[in-house]
């Protein structure tokens, strides 16, 4: 049930773009995105609900493709502060438990 | 300011010992969660609670126990039955209807074996 994130890790130079994918083998109701700095708590970025909407947060945006059961996180013109591990969390709404299942994360390192 | 407080920040456990991790929130959130984080494994759900005096097992509940006697508090006990307790433990909370609501996390407790 755990969503699969790709790539596992990516290294970019400041100003470059990145895409992180989150795929599920089951139909999704919602997808959450979080960023975690080393040794700190994860920080909420955005939630996308079933319906294929796209959301944005400064230069970070995400899409939700219901048919492909996949969400993608887009980081545009990356900044040094974007470094960290990105997690997606998925909700299958199987039994309305209100829990989400997190992927293993994608490590992003931005070089100056 | 509202938030989630986890304590202690660092904790050491001796063989055969039970230890309890504290999680308190003043966000008036209904649901609370405990996650375990190991390198490369992401966040794995241990237990969660949507209402006082009720809780459900997550994916890796063996060797752990919880209680939810108050809305604000959700302590986690790591029992001696948990043979590999070394990990970073995160507590989170959300409004009920959590699939549409962001999870708010505490700063975590790092548990190690002596």
Tab-separated table of C-alpha atoms in Angstrom:
chain	number	residue	atom	x	y	z
A	1	UNK	CA	0.000	0.000	0.000
A	2	UNK	CA	2.973	2.288	0.520
A	3	UNK	CA	3.233	4.780	-2.363
A	4	UNK	CA	6.382	4.649	-4.462
A	5	UNK	CA	8.418	7.816	-4.806
A	6	UNK	CA	10.896	8.530	-7.581
A	7	UNK	CA	13.645	9.410	-7.823
A	8	UNK	CA	15.100	8.295	-4.478
A	9	UNK	CA	17.587	11.154	-4.529
A	10	UNK	CA	18.484	14.080	-6.741
A	11	UNK	CA	21.250	16.678	-6.768
A	12	UNK	CA	20.677	20.015	-8.469
A	13	UNK	CA	22.385	23.343	-8.825
A	14	UNK	CA	20.604	26.413	-7.537
A	15	UNK	CA	18.144	27.675	-10.153
A	16	UNK	CA	17.466	24.288	-11.754
A	17	UNK	CA	14.068	22.582	-11.789
A	18	UNK	CA	13.086	19.264	-10.230
A	19	UNK	CA	10.158	16.866	-10.424
A	20	UNK	CA	9.342	14.296	-7.752
A	21	UNK	CA	6.791	11.597	-8.463
A	22	UNK	CA	4.509	9.634	-6.149
A	23	UNK	CA	2.728	6.572	-7.540
A	24	UNK	CA	0.144	4.257	-6.060
A	25	UNK	CA	-1.135	0.823	-7.029
A	26	UNK	CA	-4.560	1.710	-5.601
A	27	UNK	CA	-7.059	4.429	-6.403
A	28	UNK	CA	-6.295	7.594	-4.457
A	29	UNK	CA	-8.563	10.008	-2.654
A	30	UNK	CA	-5.920	12.535	-1.653
A	31	UNK	CA	-2.170	13.129	-1.762
A	32	UNK	CA	-0.209	15.089	0.845
A	33	UNK	CA	3.273	16.565	0.330
A	34	UNK	CA	5.736	17.367	3.155
A	35	UNK	CA	9.363	18.503	3.343
A	36	UNK	CA	11.707	17.502	6.155
A	37	UNK	CA	15.092	18.996	7.016
A	38	UNK	CA	17.564	16.665	8.681
A	39	UNK	CA	16.680	16.063	12.342
A	40	UNK	CA	13.596	18.275	12.178
A	41	UNK	CA	9.851	17.740	11.925
A	42	UNK	CA	8.214	17.386	8.514
A	43	UNK	CA	6.582	20.575	7.289
A	44	UNK	CA	3.318	20.567	5.365
A	45	UNK	CA	3.476	21.794	1.754
A	46	UNK	CA	0.089	21.006	0.198
A	47	UNK	CA	-2.803	18.565	-0.166
A	48	UNK	CA	-4.364	17.563	-3.467
A	49	UNK	CA	-7.760	15.942	-3.583
A	50	UNK	CA	-9.275	13.568	-6.112
A	51	UNK	CA	-10.251	15.552	-9.170
A	52	UNK	CA	-6.905	16.211	-10.837
A	53	UNK	CA	-6.400	19.716	-9.468
A	54	UNK	CA	-3.069	21.431	-9.445
A	55	UNK	CA	-1.938	23.556	-6.540
A	56	UNK	CA	0.893	25.989	-6.056
A	57	UNK	CA	2.960	27.296	-3.198
A	58	UNK	CA	5.487	29.974	-4.219
A	59	UNK	CA	7.706	28.168	-6.754
A	60	UNK	CA	6.528	24.738	-5.636
A	61	UNK	CA	3.468	23.232	-7.272
A	62	UNK	CA	1.918	19.795	-7.616
A	63	UNK	CA	-0.499	17.892	-9.801
A	64	UNK	CA	-2.724	14.881	-9.162
A	65	UNK	CA	-3.495	12.521	-12.038
A	66	UNK	CA	-6.390	10.375	-10.891
A	67	UNK	CA	-6.266	8.016	-13.887
A	68	UNK	CA	-2.574	7.308	-13.442
A	69	UNK	CA	-2.936	7.202	-9.632
A	70	UNK	CA	0.034	9.506	-9.455
A	71	UNK	CA	1.010	12.883	-8.099
A	72	UNK	CA	4.006	14.988	-9.115
A	73	UNK	CA	5.702	17.764	-7.161
A	74	UNK	CA	7.380	20.497	-9.232
A	75	UNK	CA	10.148	22.682	-7.819
A	76	UNK	CA	10.930	25.595	-10.114
A	77	UNK	CA	14.153	27.601	-10.027
A	78	UNK	CA	15.261	25.736	-6.906
A	79	UNK	CA	16.749	27.612	-3.974
A	80	UNK	CA	19.229	26.377	-1.377
A	81	UNK	CA	16.389	26.323	1.159
A	82	UNK	CA	14.614	23.642	-0.876
A	83	UNK	CA	17.142	21.018	0.221
A	84	UNK	CA	15.672	18.243	2.339
A	85	UNK	CA	13.664	15.062	2.051
A	86	UNK	CA	10.253	15.227	0.403
A	87	UNK	CA	7.524	12.797	1.410
A	88	UNK	CA	4.199	12.110	-0.202
A	89	UNK	CA	1.366	10.665	1.848
A	90	UNK	CA	-1.619	8.957	0.271
A	91	UNK	CA	-5.149	8.262	1.386
A	92	UNK	CA	-7.154	5.461	-0.163
A	93	UNK	CA	-10.344	6.158	1.741
A	94	UNK	CA	-10.837	2.412	2.099
A	95	UNK	CA	-12.572	2.535	5.436
A	96	UNK	CA	-12.570	6.227	6.267
A	97	UNK	CA	-9.868	5.807	8.882
A	98	UNK	CA	-8.416	9.239	8.188
A	99	UNK	CA	-4.891	7.923	8.183
A	100	UNK	CA	-2.392	8.447	5.397
A	101	UNK	CA	0.439	6.206	4.249
A	102	UNK	CA	3.777	7.870	3.563
A	103	UNK	CA	6.299	6.982	0.877
A	104	UNK	CA	9.980	6.428	1.656
A	105	UNK	CA	10.919	9.931	0.600
A	106	UNK	CA	13.038	11.675	-2.046
A	107	UNK	CA	16.252	13.349	-0.898
A	108	UNK	CA	16.890	16.646	-2.649
A	109	UNK	CA	20.242	18.415	-2.377
A	110	UNK	CA	20.711	21.857	-3.898
A	111	UNK	CA	24.269	22.995	-4.652
A	112	UNK	CA	25.209	26.692	-4.805
B	1	UNK	CA	1.255	29.785	20.117
B	2	UNK	CA	-0.472	26.532	19.287
B	3	UNK	CA	1.565	23.490	18.505
B	4	UNK	CA	2.694	19.991	19.414
B	5	UNK	CA	5.259	19.368	22.117
B	6	UNK	CA	7.219	16.131	22.287
B	7	UNK	CA	9.474	15.247	25.178
B	8	UNK	CA	12.136	14.338	25.812
B	9	UNK	CA	14.179	15.273	22.753
B	10	UNK	CA	16.629	12.412	23.405
B	11	UNK	CA	15.938	9.206	25.317
B	12	UNK	CA	18.034	6.183	26.170
B	13	UNK	CA	16.623	2.776	27.004
B	14	UNK	CA	18.259	-0.080	28.842
B	15	UNK	CA	17.605	-3.703	27.943
B	16	UNK	CA	14.273	-4.923	29.320
B	17	UNK	CA	13.072	-1.450	30.172
B	18	UNK	CA	9.836	0.255	29.147
B	19	UNK	CA	10.053	3.936	28.243
B	20	UNK	CA	7.313	6.482	27.580
B	21	UNK	CA	7.438	9.283	25.037
B	22	UNK	CA	5.245	12.295	25.680
B	23	UNK	CA	3.126	14.128	23.086
B	24	UNK	CA	0.934	17.099	23.977
B	25	UNK	CA	-0.986	19.395	21.607
B	26	UNK	CA	-2.914	22.625	22.191
B	27	UNK	CA	-4.346	22.890	18.693
B	28	UNK	CA	-7.685	21.407	19.747
B	29	UNK	CA	-7.143	18.672	17.172
B	30	UNK	CA	-9.198	15.518	17.374
B	31	UNK	CA	-6.837	12.997	15.788
B	32	UNK	CA	-3.302	12.173	16.915
B	33	UNK	CA	-0.685	9.875	15.385
B	34	UNK	CA	2.637	8.253	16.242
B	35	UNK	CA	5.182	7.538	13.515
B	36	UNK	CA	8.537	5.813	13.566
B	37	UNK	CA	11.249	7.013	11.201
B	38	UNK	CA	14.280	4.944	10.245
B	39	UNK	CA	16.832	5.982	7.612
B	40	UNK	CA	15.489	5.306	4.126
B	41	UNK	CA	12.145	3.992	5.399
B	42	UNK	CA	9.989	7.081	5.463
B	43	UNK	CA	7.359	7.532	8.162
B	44	UNK	CA	5.692	4.354	9.390
B	45	UNK	CA	2.482	4.540	11.404
B	46	UNK	CA	2.573	2.954	14.869
B	47	UNK	CA	-0.768	3.951	16.432
B	48	UNK	CA	-3.396	6.603	15.882
B	49	UNK	CA	-6.407	7.932	17.741
B	50	UNK	CA	-9.378	9.846	16.420
B	51	UNK	CA	-11.193	10.337	19.708
B	52	UNK	CA	-10.528	10.168	23.443
B	53	UNK	CA	-10.390	6.644	24.889
B	54	UNK	CA	-10.126	5.050	21.450
B	55	UNK	CA	-7.128	4.193	19.284
B	56	UNK	CA	-6.176	1.894	16.409
B	57	UNK	CA	-3.043	-0.006	15.478
B	58	UNK	CA	-0.983	1.178	12.572
B	59	UNK	CA	1.369	-0.871	10.423
B	60	UNK	CA	4.058	-1.520	13.073
B	61	UNK	CA	2.230	-1.583	16.441
B	62	UNK	CA	3.977	-4.643	17.890
B	63	UNK	CA	6.081	-3.756	20.927
B	64	UNK	CA	4.335	-0.409	21.475
B	65	UNK	CA	1.334	0.759	23.498
B	66	UNK	CA	-0.595	4.034	23.744
B	67	UNK	CA	-3.353	5.706	25.718
B	68	UNK	CA	-5.670	8.614	24.962
B	69	UNK	CA	-7.223	9.714	28.237
B	70	UNK	CA	-7.273	13.380	27.290
B	71	UNK	CA	-7.802	15.090	23.950
B	72	UNK	CA	-4.512	16.965	24.314
B	73	UNK	CA	-2.287	14.021	25.174
B	74	UNK	CA	-1.228	10.835	23.371
B	75	UNK	CA	1.760	9.168	25.107
B	76	UNK	CA	3.599	6.275	23.477
B	77	UNK	CA	5.231	3.506	25.517
B	78	UNK	CA	8.018	1.514	23.924
B	79	UNK	CA	7.949	-1.817	25.711
B	80	UNK	CA	10.714	-4.356	26.238
B	81	UNK	CA	9.019	-6.463	23.552
B	82	UNK	CA	10.231	-3.983	20.930
B	83	UNK	CA	13.635	-5.473	20.190
B	84	UNK	CA	14.860	-2.745	17.854
B	85	UNK	CA	13.595	0.529	19.302
B	86	UNK	CA	16.393	2.795	18.053
B	87	UNK	CA	14.676	5.341	15.795
B	88	UNK	CA	13.315	8.874	15.490
B	89	UNK	CA	9.728	9.058	16.771
B	90	UNK	CA	7.324	11.701	15.519
B	91	UNK	CA	3.932	12.647	16.894
B	92	UNK	CA	1.372	14.420	14.716
B	93	UNK	CA	-2.160	15.739	14.991
B	94	UNK	CA	-4.905	16.853	12.671
B	95	UNK	CA	-8.501	17.930	12.649
B	96	UNK	CA	-10.926	15.074	12.168
B	97	UNK	CA	-11.381	14.452	8.459
B	98	UNK	CA	-7.620	14.109	8.313
B	99	UNK	CA	-7.442	13.103	4.678
B	100	UNK	CA	-8.264	16.712	3.758
B	101	UNK	CA	-6.324	18.316	6.580
B	102	UNK	CA	-2.564	18.865	6.994
B	103	UNK	CA	-0.760	16.914	9.686
B	104	UNK	CA	1.075	19.042	12.243
B	105	UNK	CA	4.211	17.390	13.607
B	106	UNK	CA	6.148	17.728	16.833
B	107	UNK	CA	9.946	18.066	16.823
B	108	UNK	CA	10.444	14.379	17.541
B	109	UNK	CA	12.150	12.176	20.114
B	110	UNK	CA	15.312	10.282	19.256
B	111	UNK	CA	15.434	6.964	21.121
B	112	UNK	CA	18.601	4.911	21.487
B	113	UNK	CA	19.559	1.721	23.319
B	114	UNK	CA	22.234	1.849	26.013
